[in-house]
């Protein structure tokens, strides 16, 4: 019998928590109940504006009608390429009400990256900012399956126009309708489409996963509902709690732990466009949130603000760090600066719809005395975590191997990738590609990544994607990209290249070349030109050797 099957982590949960009360099939069910019960209650706070549950319900009904009238059918996909603005949420709920799924797209994506996602996801509709539409999205969408184009302006639904994050000026387009105008024009009861079932696809979330080009993880309504309700229940958030959306909504952590948790529980989600430490502190002061989740780098940036005081954090019941390694030193400096708040680690992946391990309420994660690694948490009741060797055999407690997860939050597979799905999620158990171990009490530690993914400020960078861009430069012969330690970002991207005979290229030129073609967090911050890159006997470039030399 499996040792992990004994689930030692259950000791951290009460009988009631272990019983896991059933949760609704979708977050939309919880949202509709909240909108009916408290239509005047604020669903979204956005600077000095926002939307009530009633307004959000009516706008998303209207947008669902707009989409349906233009041929958006159940099962279709709406790509949402927005920062944390209220229109993101209107679009999400509208797609679900129309029976479709949302493809969250990072607004930092450049043309090539966006083209891949729109085409691969076969997106029927798209919403982006007015500026992005004018800049390059219009041209990219033209050669994609997108038939319905919408824009959203970040200046809407507020009047403060905070110059630290919002750019003045509107840029309406003739060939893409404003989302709010479209929703208002089509106002009326939502389309006659059944509410989502737990097994229906809610999101197609692009992730580099364990290998290759970004693939769409199929987060079901049941996956999201489980993790969203779990956040609300386990943290015992009161009905009037405000959840601050520190993490971007286009990433699974923000989408599930913040937005979906707020909508599922009838709470208020506070949005502040994008992460800017001064704006975030002001929002804490204004909205007095009870809960937020973000990467460790965001908390470091907040702590670095000389004006941050313990009073700014006094409204928090709990703060979680997720999506990237959390150094124990950050937990301690955060505690000291915030007036005693504990920064709770949490571990998850896009493929497990955000967290699959977190620190149970009332406990603190231990630090492994040997490696100095902070535990990421324990699995929840109903979740199974095992540590496997390279052959898939279970390793004993304390031994490091691949983390494998099964439970109600694990996606059934990737969009149109049956072989990749079977390889990564055999029998419904997600092989995470992360190396970790579990102690006998059930605390999980993530020690390394099996995959070569780079984590720059919590954003994941897939080296091959950067290498592919470098290989398009006429002077580049070979390229290898690795993550190098960076005191602020956690890791930053470094490229090694060798040049074609007779060709010349300066590192600065290659950096500029990548910067033009890749999102800001992906382009290499350093480029080193070598005569030859180290390779295996079969000619494979040895990224790991370069990483060791660089680190
Ligand atoms: P994503 O799918 O973008 O959420 O990335 C998931 C990856 O982030 C995981 O496979 C881990 O490598 C990393 N990760 C997430 N949470 C943690 C954590 N608490 N500690 C260390 N690494 C983490």
Coordinates of C-alpha atoms and ligand atoms in Angstrom, one line a residue:
X1 CA 0.0 0.0 0.0
X2 CA 1.1 3.5 -0.8
X3 CA 2.5 5.5 2.1
X4 CA 1.2 8.7 0.6
X5 CA -2.2 7.1 0.6
X6 CA -2.2 7.4 4.4
X7 CA -2.4 11.1 3.8
X8 CA -0.5 12.3 6.9
X9 CA -1.5 15.9 6.0
X10 CA -5.0 15.3 7.1
X11 CA -3.9 15.9 10.7
X12 CA -3.9 19.6 9.9
X13 CA -7.6 19.8 9.1
X14 CA -10.6 19.7 11.3
X15 CA -13.3 17.0 10.8
X16 CA -15.5 19.6 9.1
X17 CA -12.7 20.7 6.8
X18 CA -12.0 17.0 5.9
X19 CA -15.6 16.4 5.1
X20 CA -15.4 18.9 2.2
X21 CA -19.0 20.1 1.8
X22 CA -20.1 19.8 -1.8
X23 CA -19.4 22.8 -4.0
X24 CA -21.5 24.0 -6.9
X25 CA -20.6 22.8 -10.5
X26 CA -19.4 26.3 -11.5
X27 CA -18.4 29.7 -10.1
X28 CA -21.2 31.1 -12.3
X29 CA -23.7 29.3 -10.1
X30 CA -22.3 31.1 -7.0
X31 CA -22.1 34.4 -8.8
X32 CA -25.8 34.2 -9.9
X33 CA -26.9 33.4 -6.4
X34 CA -24.9 36.3 -5.0
X35 CA -26.3 38.7 -7.7
X36 CA -29.8 37.6 -6.8
X37 CA -29.3 37.8 -3.0
X38 CA -27.4 41.1 -2.9
X39 CA -27.6 43.0 -6.3
X40 CA -26.5 46.2 -4.6
X41 CA -23.3 44.7 -3.1
X42 CA -20.1 45.7 -4.8
X43 CA -18.7 42.9 -6.9
X44 CA -15.7 44.9 -8.3
X45 CA -13.9 47.9 -6.9
X46 CA -11.7 49.7 -9.4
X47 CA -10.0 52.9 -8.3
X48 CA -13.0 55.2 -7.4
X49 CA -15.5 53.1 -9.4
X50 CA -16.4 49.5 -10.1
X51 CA -19.6 47.4 -10.5
X52 CA -22.2 46.0 -8.2
X53 CA -23.3 42.4 -8.5
X54 CA -26.5 43.5 -10.2
X55 CA -24.6 45.7 -12.7
X56 CA -22.1 43.0 -13.5
X57 CA -24.9 40.5 -14.0
X58 CA -26.8 42.8 -16.4
X59 CA -23.6 43.7 -18.4
X60 CA -22.5 40.1 -18.7
X61 CA -26.0 39.1 -19.8
X62 CA -25.9 41.8 -22.5
X63 CA -22.5 40.8 -23.7
X64 CA -23.5 37.1 -23.8
X65 CA -26.4 38.2 -26.0
X66 CA -24.1 40.3 -28.2
X67 CA -21.8 37.3 -28.6
X68 CA -24.6 34.8 -29.3
X69 CA -26.2 37.1 -31.8
X70 CA -22.9 37.1 -33.8
X71 CA -22.6 33.3 -33.9
X72 CA -20.7 32.6 -30.7
X73 CA -22.0 29.2 -29.8
X74 CA -21.7 26.9 -26.7
X75 CA -18.2 25.4 -26.8
X76 CA -16.7 28.5 -28.5
X77 CA -13.8 30.4 -27.1
X78 CA -13.3 34.1 -26.3
X79 CA -9.8 35.3 -25.9
X80 CA -9.4 37.9 -23.2
X81 CA -6.2 39.9 -23.4
X82 CA -6.6 42.5 -20.6
X83 CA -5.0 43.7 -17.4
X84 CA -7.1 43.7 -14.2
X85 CA -10.0 45.8 -15.4
X86 CA -13.7 45.3 -14.7
X87 CA -14.3 44.4 -18.4
X88 CA -12.2 41.3 -17.9
X89 CA -14.8 40.0 -15.5
X90 CA -17.8 41.1 -17.7
X91 CA -16.1 39.1 -20.6
X92 CA -15.5 36.1 -18.5
X93 CA -19.0 35.8 -17.2
X94 CA -20.5 36.6 -20.6
X95 CA -18.5 33.8 -22.2
X96 CA -19.7 31.3 -19.5
X97 CA -23.3 32.5 -19.9
X98 CA -23.1 31.9 -23.6
X99 CA -21.8 28.4 -22.9
X100 CA -18.3 29.2 -24.1
X101 CA -14.8 29.2 -22.5
X102 CA -12.3 32.0 -22.0
X103 CA -8.7 31.9 -23.2
X104 CA -6.8 34.3 -20.9
X105 CA -4.0 36.0 -22.9
X106 CA -1.2 37.9 -21.3
X107 CA -1.5 41.5 -22.6
X108 CA 2.3 41.7 -22.8
X109 CA 2.3 39.1 -25.6
X110 CA 3.7 40.4 -28.8
X111 CA 2.4 39.5 -32.3
X112 CA 3.9 36.0 -32.8
X113 CA 2.9 34.8 -29.3
X114 CA -0.7 36.1 -29.7
X115 CA -1.0 34.6 -33.2
X116 CA 0.0 31.2 -31.8
X117 CA -2.6 31.3 -29.1
X118 CA -5.5 32.7 -31.2
X119 CA -4.9 30.1 -33.9
X120 CA -4.2 27.1 -31.7
X121 CA -7.3 27.9 -29.5
X122 CA -9.4 28.6 -32.6
X123 CA -10.7 31.7 -30.8
X124 CA -14.0 32.9 -32.3
X125 CA -13.9 36.2 -30.3
X126 CA -11.4 38.5 -28.8
X127 CA -11.3 41.4 -26.4
X128 CA -8.2 43.6 -25.9
X129 CA -7.4 47.2 -24.9
X130 CA -8.1 49.9 -27.4
X131 CA -4.3 50.7 -27.6
X132 CA -3.3 47.0 -28.2
X133 CA -6.0 46.8 -31.0
X134 CA -4.6 49.8 -32.8
X135 CA -1.0 48.8 -32.2
X136 CA -0.8 45.2 -33.4
X137 CA -3.8 43.1 -32.4
X138 CA -5.9 44.2 -35.3
X139 CA -3.4 42.9 -37.8
X140 CA -2.8 39.7 -35.8
X141 CA -6.5 39.0 -35.4
X142 CA -7.1 39.5 -39.2
X143 CA -5.2 36.4 -40.0
X144 CA -6.6 34.3 -37.1
X145 CA -10.0 32.6 -36.6
X146 CA -11.3 35.6 -34.6
X147 CA -14.7 36.7 -36.0
X148 CA -15.9 39.0 -33.2
X149 CA -13.6 41.8 -32.0
X150 CA -14.1 43.9 -29.0
X151 CA -12.1 46.5 -27.2
X152 CA -12.0 47.7 -23.6
X153 CA -10.7 51.0 -22.2
X154 CA -9.1 51.0 -18.9
X155 CA -10.3 54.5 -18.2
X156 CA -14.0 53.3 -18.0
X157 CA -15.8 52.6 -14.8
X158 CA -13.6 55.0 -12.8
X159 CA -12.9 58.7 -12.8
X160 CA -9.6 59.0 -11.1
X161 CA -7.3 58.3 -14.1
X162 CA -4.3 57.5 -11.8
X163 CA -1.4 58.5 -14.0
X164 CA 0.9 55.9 -12.4
X165 CA -0.8 53.1 -14.3
X166 CA -3.5 54.5 -16.6
X167 CA -2.7 56.3 -19.8
X168 CA -5.0 59.2 -20.8
X169 CA -6.8 59.3 -24.1
X170 CA -9.2 57.0 -25.8
X171 CA -8.5 55.3 -29.1
X172 CA -11.9 54.0 -30.4
X173 CA -11.8 51.8 -33.5
X174 CA -14.3 51.4 -36.4
X175 CA -13.6 47.7 -36.7
X176 CA -13.9 46.6 -33.1
X177 CA -16.8 47.5 -30.8
X178 CA -16.3 48.8 -27.3
X179 CA -17.2 45.9 -24.9
X180 CA -19.3 48.0 -22.5
X181 CA -21.2 49.7 -25.3
X182 CA -21.9 46.3 -27.0
X183 CA -23.1 44.9 -23.6
X184 CA -25.4 47.9 -23.0
X185 CA -26.8 47.9 -26.5
X186 CA -27.7 44.2 -26.3
X187 CA -29.2 44.4 -22.8
X188 CA -31.7 41.7 -22.0
X189 CA -32.0 38.2 -20.4
X190 CA -29.0 36.0 -20.9
X191 CA -29.1 33.5 -23.8
X192 CA -31.1 30.4 -23.3
X193 CA -28.1 28.2 -22.7
X194 CA -27.9 25.7 -19.8
X195 CA -25.6 26.7 -16.9
X196 CA -22.2 25.0 -17.1
X197 CA -21.8 21.4 -15.9
X198 CA -18.7 20.6 -13.7
X199 CA -17.0 18.8 -16.6
X200 CA -17.4 21.6 -19.1
X201 CA -14.3 23.6 -20.1
X202 CA -14.2 27.1 -18.4
X203 CA -10.8 28.2 -19.4
X204 CA -8.2 27.2 -22.0
X205 CA -5.1 28.4 -20.1
X206 CA -1.9 28.6 -22.2
X207 CA 1.1 27.3 -20.4
X208 CA 4.5 26.0 -21.4
X209 CA 3.6 23.0 -19.3
X210 CA 6.3 20.4 -19.1
X211 CA 7.6 20.6 -22.6
X212 CA 7.4 22.4 -26.0
X213 CA 5.3 25.3 -27.2
X214 CA 2.5 26.8 -25.0
X215 CA -0.4 24.4 -24.7
X216 CA -4.0 25.1 -23.6
X217 CA -4.7 23.5 -20.2
X218 CA -8.4 22.7 -20.0
X219 CA -9.5 24.1 -16.6
X220 CA -13.1 22.8 -16.1
X221 CA -15.8 24.7 -14.2
X222 CA -15.6 22.0 -11.6
X223 CA -11.8 22.5 -11.2
X224 CA -12.3 26.2 -10.7
X225 CA -15.3 25.9 -8.4
X226 CA -13.5 23.5 -6.2
X227 CA -10.4 25.7 -5.7
X228 CA -12.3 28.9 -5.5
X229 CA -14.7 27.6 -2.9
X230 CA -11.9 26.1 -1.0
X231 CA -10.2 29.5 -0.7
X232 CA -13.3 31.1 0.7
X233 CA -14.1 28.2 3.2
X234 CA -10.7 27.5 4.4
X235 CA -9.8 31.1 5.1
X236 CA -13.3 31.7 6.5
X237 CA -13.7 35.0 4.7
X238 CA -16.7 37.0 5.9
X239 CA -19.4 37.9 3.4
X240 CA -18.3 41.6 3.2
X241 CA -14.6 40.7 2.7
X242 CA -12.6 42.4 -0.1
X243 CA -10.1 40.3 -2.0
X244 CA -7.4 42.3 -3.6
X245 CA -6.3 41.1 -7.0
X246 CA -2.6 41.5 -6.7
X247 CA -1.8 38.8 -9.2
X248 CA -3.0 39.3 -12.8
X249 CA -6.4 37.8 -13.8
X250 CA -4.9 36.4 -16.9
X251 CA -2.8 34.0 -14.8
X252 CA -4.5 31.1 -13.1
X253 CA -3.5 32.3 -9.6
X254 CA -5.3 35.6 -10.0
X255 CA -8.2 34.1 -11.9
X256 CA -8.9 31.4 -9.3
X257 CA -7.6 32.5 -5.9
X258 CA -8.7 36.0 -6.2
X259 CA -11.5 36.6 -8.8
X260 CA -13.2 33.3 -8.8
X261 CA -13.0 33.1 -5.0
X262 CA -14.6 36.5 -4.7
X263 CA -17.4 35.8 -7.2
X264 CA -18.1 32.3 -5.8
X265 CA -18.4 33.7 -2.2
X266 CA -20.3 36.9 -3.1
X267 CA -17.3 39.0 -2.0
X268 CA -15.8 42.1 -3.5
X269 CA -12.7 41.8 -5.8
X270 CA -10.6 45.0 -5.8
X271 CA -8.7 45.5 -9.1
X272 CA -6.0 48.1 -9.8
X273 CA -5.1 47.6 -13.5
X274 CA -1.6 46.2 -13.1
X275 CA 1.0 45.8 -10.3
X276 CA 2.5 49.1 -9.3
X277 CA 3.6 49.2 -5.6
X278 CA 2.5 52.7 -4.8
X279 CA -1.0 52.1 -6.4
X280 CA -1.3 48.8 -4.6
X281 CA -0.6 50.4 -1.2
X282 CA -3.1 53.2 -1.9
X283 CA -5.7 50.5 -2.8
X284 CA -4.9 48.7 0.5
X285 CA -5.6 51.9 2.3
X286 CA -8.8 52.6 0.4
X287 CA -10.4 49.2 0.1
X288 CA -9.1 47.5 3.3
X289 CA -8.8 44.0 1.8
X290 CA -8.9 40.9 3.9
X291 CA -7.0 38.6 1.5
X292 CA -4.7 38.6 -1.4
X293 CA -2.3 36.3 -3.3
X294 CA 0.8 37.2 -5.3
X295 CA 4.4 36.2 -6.1
X296 CA 7.1 36.8 -3.5
X297 CA 8.6 39.5 -5.8
X298 CA 5.4 41.6 -5.4
X299 CA 5.7 41.5 -1.6
X300 CA 9.4 42.4 -1.8
X301 CA 8.5 45.4 -4.0
X302 CA 5.8 46.5 -1.5
X303 CA 8.3 46.2 1.4
X304 CA 10.8 48.3 -0.5
X305 CA 8.4 51.3 -0.4
X306 CA 9.6 53.6 2.3
X307 CA 6.0 54.7 3.0
X308 CA 4.7 51.2 3.6
X309 CA 3.5 50.9 7.2
X310 CA 2.0 48.1 9.3
X311 CA -1.3 50.1 9.3
X312 CA -1.5 49.5 5.5
X313 CA -1.7 45.8 6.1
X314 CA -3.9 45.9 9.2
X315 CA -7.1 44.8 7.3
X316 CA -5.6 41.5 6.1
X317 CA -6.8 38.3 7.6
X318 CA -4.3 36.4 5.4
X319 CA -1.9 36.9 2.6
X320 CA -0.6 34.1 0.4
X321 CA 2.4 33.9 -1.8
X322 CA 2.1 31.6 -4.8
X323 CA 3.4 30.7 -8.2
X324 CA 7.1 31.0 -7.5
X325 CA 9.6 30.1 -4.8
X326 CA 9.3 32.0 -1.5
X327 CA 12.5 32.6 0.3
X328 CA 12.1 32.2 4.1
X329 CA 13.9 35.5 4.6
X330 CA 11.0 37.3 2.8
X331 CA 8.5 35.7 5.2
X332 CA 10.4 37.1 8.1
X333 CA 10.9 40.6 6.7
X334 CA 7.3 40.7 5.7
X335 CA 6.2 39.8 9.2
X336 CA 8.5 42.5 10.7
X337 CA 7.3 45.2 8.3
X338 CA 3.6 44.3 8.3
X339 CA 3.0 44.2 12.0
X340 CA 3.1 40.4 12.3
X341 CA 1.4 39.1 9.2
X342 CA 2.3 35.7 8.1
X343 CA 3.0 35.3 4.4
X344 CA 1.6 31.8 3.6
X345 CA 3.3 29.8 0.9
X346 CA 1.2 28.0 -1.7
X347 CA 2.1 25.7 -4.6
X348 CA 0.3 25.1 -7.8
X349 CA 0.4 25.0 -11.5
X350 CA -1.9 26.1 -14.3
X351 CA -2.7 22.4 -14.8
X352 CA -4.0 22.1 -11.2
X353 CA -6.1 25.3 -11.5
X354 CA -3.9 27.2 -9.1
X355 CA -3.1 25.7 -5.6
X356 CA -2.8 22.0 -4.8
X357 CA -0.9 22.6 -1.6
X358 CA -1.1 25.4 0.9
X359 CA -0.4 26.3 4.5
X360 CA -3.4 25.2 6.6
X361 CA -5.0 28.0 8.7
X362 CA -3.4 28.3 12.1
X363 CA -0.1 26.7 11.0
X364 CA 3.2 28.0 9.7
X365 CA 5.2 26.2 7.1
X366 CA 8.5 24.6 8.4
X367 CA 11.9 25.2 6.8
X368 CA 13.8 22.1 5.8
X369 CA 16.9 22.2 8.0
X370 CA 19.2 20.7 5.3
X371 CA 18.4 22.7 2.3
X372 CA 16.9 25.8 3.9
X373 CA 13.8 25.4 1.7
X374 CA 10.5 26.6 3.0
X375 CA 7.7 24.1 2.7
X376 CA 5.1 25.1 0.2
X377 CA 2.2 23.7 2.3
X378 CA 0.3 20.5 2.6
X379 CA -2.3 19.0 0.2
X380 CA -5.9 19.6 1.0
X381 CA -8.3 16.8 2.0
X382 CA -9.4 15.1 -1.2
X383 CA -6.0 15.8 -2.9
X384 CA -3.3 13.2 -3.4
X385 CA 0.4 14.1 -3.7
X386 CA 3.0 11.4 -4.4
X387 CA 6.7 11.7 -5.1
X388 CA 7.9 9.5 -8.0
X389 CA 11.2 8.4 -9.4
X390 CA 12.1 8.6 -13.1
X391 CA 10.4 5.3 -13.7
X392 CA 7.2 6.5 -12.0
X393 CA 7.7 4.4 -8.9
X394 CA 6.8 5.9 -5.6
X395 CA 9.7 7.2 -3.4
X396 CA 9.6 7.2 0.4
X397 CA 9.0 10.3 2.5
X398 CA 12.1 12.6 2.5
X399 CA 13.4 11.5 -0.9
X400 CA 13.2 14.0 -3.7
X401 CA 11.6 13.1 -7.0
X402 CA 8.9 14.3 -9.3
X403 CA 5.8 15.7 -7.6
X404 CA 2.6 14.0 -8.9
X405 CA -0.8 15.4 -8.0
X406 CA -4.4 14.1 -8.4
X407 CA -7.6 15.6 -7.1
X408 CA -10.6 17.7 -8.1
X409 CA -8.5 20.6 -9.3
X410 CA -6.4 18.7 -11.9
X411 CA -7.3 19.4 -15.5
X412 CA -8.5 16.5 -17.6
X413 CA -5.9 17.4 -20.3
X414 CA -4.7 19.9 -22.9
X415 CA -6.7 21.4 -25.7
X416 CA -6.3 19.2 -28.8
X417 CA -3.2 17.5 -27.5
X418 CA -4.2 13.9 -26.6
X419 CA -0.6 12.5 -26.6
X420 CA 0.7 15.4 -24.5
X421 CA -2.2 15.0 -22.1
X422 CA -1.6 11.2 -21.7
X423 CA 2.1 11.8 -21.1
X424 CA 1.6 14.6 -18.5
X425 CA -1.6 13.4 -16.8
X426 CA -1.6 9.6 -17.0
X427 CA -4.7 8.2 -15.4
X428 CA -5.7 11.7 -14.2
X429 CA -2.5 12.1 -12.1
X430 CA -0.6 15.2 -13.1
X431 CA 3.2 14.7 -13.4
X432 CA 4.2 18.3 -12.5
X433 CA 7.8 18.3 -13.8
X434 CA 8.8 19.8 -10.4
X435 CA 11.2 18.1 -8.1
X436 CA 10.3 17.9 -4.5
X437 CA 9.9 15.8 -1.4
X438 CA 7.4 15.3 1.4
X439 CA 8.2 15.0 5.1
X440 CA 6.5 12.4 7.3
X441 CA 3.9 15.0 8.5
X442 CA 2.8 15.7 5.0
X443 CA 4.6 19.0 4.4
X444 CA 5.6 19.3 0.7
X445 CA 8.9 21.0 -0.3
X446 CA 9.7 22.1 -3.9
X447 CA 13.4 21.9 -4.4
X448 CA 14.0 22.3 -8.1
X449 CA 12.3 22.3 -11.4
X450 CA 12.7 19.3 -13.6
X451 CA 11.7 21.3 -16.5
X452 CA 14.0 24.1 -17.6
X453 CA 11.4 26.8 -17.3
X454 CA 12.8 30.2 -16.1
X455 CA 10.8 32.1 -13.5
X456 CA 11.4 35.8 -13.9
X457 CA 9.4 37.9 -11.4
X458 CA 7.0 35.0 -11.1
X459 CA 6.4 35.0 -14.9
X460 CA 7.4 31.8 -16.6
X461 CA 9.7 31.9 -19.5
X462 CA 10.3 28.9 -21.7
X463 CA 13.9 29.0 -22.9
X464 CA 13.2 27.4 -26.3
X465 CA 10.8 30.2 -27.2
X466 CA 13.5 32.8 -26.7
X467 CA 16.0 30.6 -28.5
X468 CA 13.6 30.3 -31.4
X469 CA 13.6 34.1 -31.7
X470 CA 17.4 34.3 -31.5
X471 CA 17.7 31.6 -34.2
X472 CA 15.8 34.0 -36.6
X473 CA 18.7 36.5 -36.3
X474 CA 20.9 36.2 -39.4
X475 CA 24.1 36.3 -37.3
X476 CA 23.2 33.6 -34.8
X477 CA 24.4 30.1 -35.3
X478 CA 23.5 28.5 -31.9
X479 CA 21.5 29.7 -29.0
X480 CA 20.9 28.4 -25.5
X481 CA 18.8 30.3 -22.9
X482 CA 19.0 29.8 -19.2
X483 CA 17.8 31.4 -16.0
X484 CA 20.4 33.0 -13.9
X485 CA 19.9 34.1 -10.3
X486 CA 18.7 37.6 -9.9
X487 CA 18.3 39.3 -6.5
X488 CA 15.1 41.1 -7.5
X489 CA 13.4 39.0 -10.2
X490 CA 14.3 35.6 -8.7
X491 CA 15.7 34.6 -12.0
X492 CA 16.5 36.6 -15.1
X493 CA 16.9 35.4 -18.7
X494 CA 20.4 35.0 -20.1
X495 CA 21.2 33.8 -23.6
X496 CA 24.4 32.2 -24.9
X497 CA 25.0 32.4 -28.6
X498 CA 27.6 31.4 -31.1
X499 CA 27.8 33.3 -34.4
X500 CA 27.8 32.2 -38.0
X501 CA 31.3 32.3 -39.6
X502 CA 32.1 35.8 -40.7
X503 CA 29.0 37.3 -39.0
X504 CA 29.1 39.9 -36.2
X505 CA 26.6 40.9 -33.6
X506 CA 27.0 42.8 -30.4
X507 CA 25.1 41.5 -27.2
X508 CA 23.2 44.8 -27.1
X509 CA 21.9 44.3 -30.7
X510 CA 20.7 40.8 -29.9
X511 CA 18.9 42.0 -26.7
X512 CA 17.2 44.7 -28.7
X513 CA 16.2 42.2 -31.4
X514 CA 14.6 39.9 -28.8
X515 CA 13.0 42.9 -27.0
X516 CA 11.1 43.8 -30.2
X517 CA 9.7 40.3 -30.6
X518 CA 9.0 39.1 -27.1
X519 CA 7.0 40.2 -24.1
X520 CA 9.0 42.4 -21.7
X521 CA 9.5 39.6 -19.1
X522 CA 10.9 37.2 -21.7
X523 CA 13.7 38.9 -23.6
X524 CA 17.2 38.2 -22.3
X525 CA 18.7 40.7 -20.0
X526 CA 22.2 39.4 -20.8
X527 CA 23.7 37.9 -23.9
X528 CA 27.1 36.2 -24.0
X529 CA 28.8 35.3 -27.3
X530 CA 30.9 32.1 -27.2
X531 CA 32.9 30.6 -30.0
X532 CA 31.1 27.2 -29.4
X533 CA 28.3 26.1 -27.1
X534 CA 28.9 22.9 -25.1
X535 CA 27.1 19.9 -26.5
X536 CA 26.4 16.2 -25.8
X537 CA 27.9 13.6 -28.1
X538 CA 24.7 13.5 -30.1
X539 CA 24.9 17.3 -30.7
X540 CA 22.4 18.5 -28.1
X541 CA 23.3 21.8 -26.6
X542 CA 23.9 21.4 -22.8
X543 CA 21.8 24.1 -21.3
X544 CA 22.4 22.8 -17.8
X545 CA 26.2 23.2 -18.2
X546 CA 25.7 26.8 -19.2
X547 CA 23.3 27.4 -16.3
X548 CA 25.8 26.0 -13.9
X549 CA 28.6 28.2 -15.3
X550 CA 26.3 31.3 -15.1
X551 CA 24.9 30.6 -11.7
Ligands
LIG1 P1 2.3 28.2 -13.7 O1 1.7 27.1 -14.5 O2 2.6 29.4 -14.5 O3 1.5 28.6 -12.5 O4 3.7 27.7 -13.1 C1 3.7 26.6 -12.3 C2 5.1 26.4 -11.7 O5 5.5 27.4 -10.8 C3 5.3 25.1 -10.9 O6 5.4 24.0 -11.8 C4 6.5 25.4 -10.1 O7 7.7 25.2 -10.9 C5 6.4 26.9 -9.9 N1 5.8 27.2 -8.5 C6 4.6 27.5 -8.2 N2 4.4 27.7 -6.9 C7 5.6 27.5 -6.3 C8 6.1 27.6 -5.0 N3 5.4 27.9 -3.9 N4 7.5 27.3 -4.8 C9 8.3 27.0 -5.8 N5 7.9 26.9 -7.1 C10 6.6 27.2 -7.4

